[in-house]
Coordinates of C-alpha atoms and ligand atoms in Angstrom, one line a residue:
X14 CA -12.6 -45.4 58.8
X15 CA -9.5 -47.1 58.1
X16 CA -6.2 -45.8 57.2
X17 CA -3.7 -47.1 54.7
X18 CA -0.3 -46.5 53.5
X19 CA 0.1 -46.1 49.5
X20 CA 3.4 -44.8 47.9
X21 CA 3.9 -43.6 44.1
X22 CA 6.7 -45.3 43.0
X23 CA 9.5 -43.4 41.3
X24 CA 8.4 -44.4 37.7
X25 CA 5.1 -43.1 38.0
X26 CA 6.8 -39.7 39.8
X27 CA 8.9 -39.2 36.9
X28 CA 6.4 -39.6 34.3
X29 CA 4.3 -36.8 36.2
X30 CA 1.5 -38.3 37.0
X31 CA 1.6 -37.8 40.8
X32 CA -1.8 -35.4 40.0
X33 CA -3.8 -38.3 38.1
X34 CA -2.7 -40.8 40.2
X35 CA -4.1 -38.9 43.6
X36 CA -7.3 -37.9 41.1
X37 CA -7.9 -42.2 41.0
X38 CA -8.0 -42.0 45.3
X39 CA -9.8 -39.0 45.9
X40 CA -12.7 -40.0 43.1
X41 CA -12.9 -43.2 44.7
X42 CA -13.8 -42.4 48.2
X43 CA -10.5 -41.7 49.7
X44 CA -8.6 -38.5 51.6
X45 CA -5.4 -38.0 51.5
X46 CA -4.7 -37.6 55.1
X47 CA -0.6 -37.3 54.9
X48 CA 1.8 -36.7 51.9
X49 CA 5.3 -36.7 51.4
X50 CA 7.8 -36.3 48.6
X51 CA 11.2 -38.6 49.3
X52 CA 14.6 -40.2 48.5
X53 CA 14.5 -43.4 49.8
X54 CA 18.3 -44.7 50.9
X55 CA 18.8 -48.1 50.5
X56 CA 18.7 -48.3 53.9
X57 CA 14.9 -46.9 53.8
X58 CA 14.2 -49.4 51.1
X59 CA 15.2 -52.5 51.7
X60 CA 13.8 -51.7 55.5
X61 CA 10.4 -51.3 54.1
X62 CA 10.3 -54.0 51.3
X63 CA 11.9 -56.5 53.9
X64 CA 9.5 -59.3 53.4
X65 CA 10.9 -59.6 49.8
X66 CA 14.5 -60.0 51.3
X67 CA 15.1 -63.5 49.9
X68 CA 13.0 -63.1 47.0
X69 CA 14.9 -63.4 43.4
X70 CA 14.1 -59.6 42.9
X71 CA 14.6 -57.8 46.5
X72 CA 18.0 -56.4 45.2
X73 CA 16.8 -54.7 42.0
X74 CA 13.8 -53.8 44.0
X75 CA 15.6 -51.5 46.0
X76 CA 17.9 -50.3 43.4
X77 CA 14.5 -49.5 41.3
X78 CA 12.6 -47.5 44.9
X79 CA 15.3 -45.6 45.2
X80 CA 16.1 -44.3 41.5
X81 CA 14.4 -41.6 42.2
X82 CA 12.0 -39.5 44.6
X83 CA 8.7 -41.1 45.9
X84 CA 5.5 -39.6 47.3
X85 CA 4.3 -41.5 50.1
X86 CA 0.5 -40.5 51.2
X87 CA -1.4 -42.0 54.1
X88 CA -5.0 -42.6 52.4
X89 CA -8.4 -42.7 54.6
X90 CA -11.8 -44.0 53.9
X91 CA -14.3 -47.0 54.4
X92 CA -12.6 -50.1 53.8
X93 CA -9.5 -47.7 52.5
X94 CA -6.7 -51.1 52.4
X95 CA -8.7 -53.1 50.0
X96 CA -10.3 -50.5 48.2
X97 CA -6.8 -49.0 47.3
X98 CA -5.4 -52.3 46.2
X99 CA -8.8 -52.3 43.9
X100 CA -7.8 -49.1 43.1
X101 CA -4.2 -50.1 42.1
X102 CA -5.0 -53.5 40.7
X103 CA -2.5 -56.6 40.0
X104 CA 1.1 -56.4 40.7
X105 CA 1.2 -56.9 36.7
X106 CA 0.3 -54.4 35.0
X107 CA 0.0 -56.8 32.2
X108 CA -2.4 -58.5 34.3
X109 CA -4.2 -55.7 36.2
X110 CA -8.0 -54.9 35.1
X111 CA -9.2 -52.1 32.7
X112 CA -9.2 -48.8 34.5
X113 CA -7.2 -49.3 37.5
X114 CA -3.9 -47.4 37.7
X115 CA -1.3 -49.6 37.1
X116 CA -3.0 -50.6 34.0
X117 CA -3.1 -47.3 33.4
X118 CA 0.5 -46.1 34.4
X119 CA 2.8 -48.9 35.3
X120 CA 6.1 -49.7 32.7
X121 CA 6.8 -53.1 33.7
X122 CA 5.9 -56.4 36.9
X123 CA 8.9 -53.7 39.0
X124 CA 7.7 -50.3 38.2
X125 CA 4.4 -50.3 38.8
X126 CA 3.8 -47.0 39.8
X127 CA 2.1 -47.4 43.0
X128 CA 2.6 -49.1 46.3
X129 CA -0.5 -50.1 48.9
X130 CA -0.6 -51.7 51.7
X131 CA -1.5 -55.6 51.6
X132 CA -3.1 -55.6 55.3
X133 CA -4.5 -53.3 57.8
X134 CA -2.0 -54.5 60.2
X135 CA 0.9 -53.9 57.2
X136 CA -0.6 -50.7 56.8
X137 CA 0.0 -49.5 60.6
X138 CA 3.3 -50.4 60.5
X139 CA 3.8 -48.9 57.4
X140 CA 2.4 -45.8 58.3
X141 CA 4.2 -45.9 61.2
X142 CA 7.6 -46.3 59.2
X143 CA 7.1 -42.6 57.3
X144 CA 5.0 -40.8 59.6
X145 CA 4.6 -39.4 63.0
X146 CA 0.8 -39.2 64.7
X147 CA 0.9 -35.5 64.2
X148 CA 1.7 -35.8 60.4
X149 CA -1.8 -37.5 59.9
X150 CA -4.5 -35.1 60.1
Ligands
ADP496 P1 2.3 -55.7 45.4 O1 3.4 -54.4 45.1 O2 1.5 -56.0 44.6 O3 1.8 -55.4 46.8 P2 4.9 -57.8 46.2 O4 4.6 -57.2 47.0 O5 4.6 -59.1 45.8 O6 3.4 -57.0 44.8 O7 5.4 -56.8 45.2 C1 6.2 -56.0 45.9 C2 6.7 -55.0 44.7 O8 8.1 -55.9 44.2 C3 6.1 -55.3 43.4 O9 4.9 -54.2 43.4 C4 6.8 -54.8 42.1 O10 7.7 -53.8 42.1 C5 8.1 -55.6 42.5 N1 8.0 -57.4 42.0 C6 7.2 -57.8 42.7 N2 7.5 -59.0 41.8 C7 8.3 -58.8 40.9 C8 8.6 -59.9 39.8 N3 8.3 -60.7 39.7 N4 9.7 -59.1 39.3 C9 10.2 -58.0 39.6 N5 10.2 -57.2 40.8 C10 9.0 -57.4 41.5
MG497 MG1 3.0 -56.0 49.0

């Protein structure tokens, strides 16, 4: 069993599709082990996306991720990290495979509905960023 971090981003929360996105996870063998709706501060978002701080889109990304509430979740299941990435689809919704979350719900390469950890190591780091051990059930 693996755990990964998922975030339903501000565009998808504003579009009222939290439930539809969680259904994709639950219908494909992932279980919600922890969940919270929060408003990220600029400091939170900048720290969370620290690896991208030299990228040209970094400031816009921090603005976007703080533009409204998000839902942070720990997903658990077999090969959860890769499974979640497959269900999400490519970063750019125009390139995302049909039937993926981003193909169906994302608005743009930036406002792309969901975040998912890209490796087991980053999943552990990102889960620790948002959740205490006692909140993961
Ligand atoms: P992913 O979320 O698929 O792992 P990245 O880690 O490369 O993608 O990028 C993190 C986030 O930064 C993306 O999900 C998206 O919101 C934003 N982003 C990535 N590339 C661009 C870009 N070229 N222009 C604007 N925003 C981008
Ligand atoms: Mg990434």
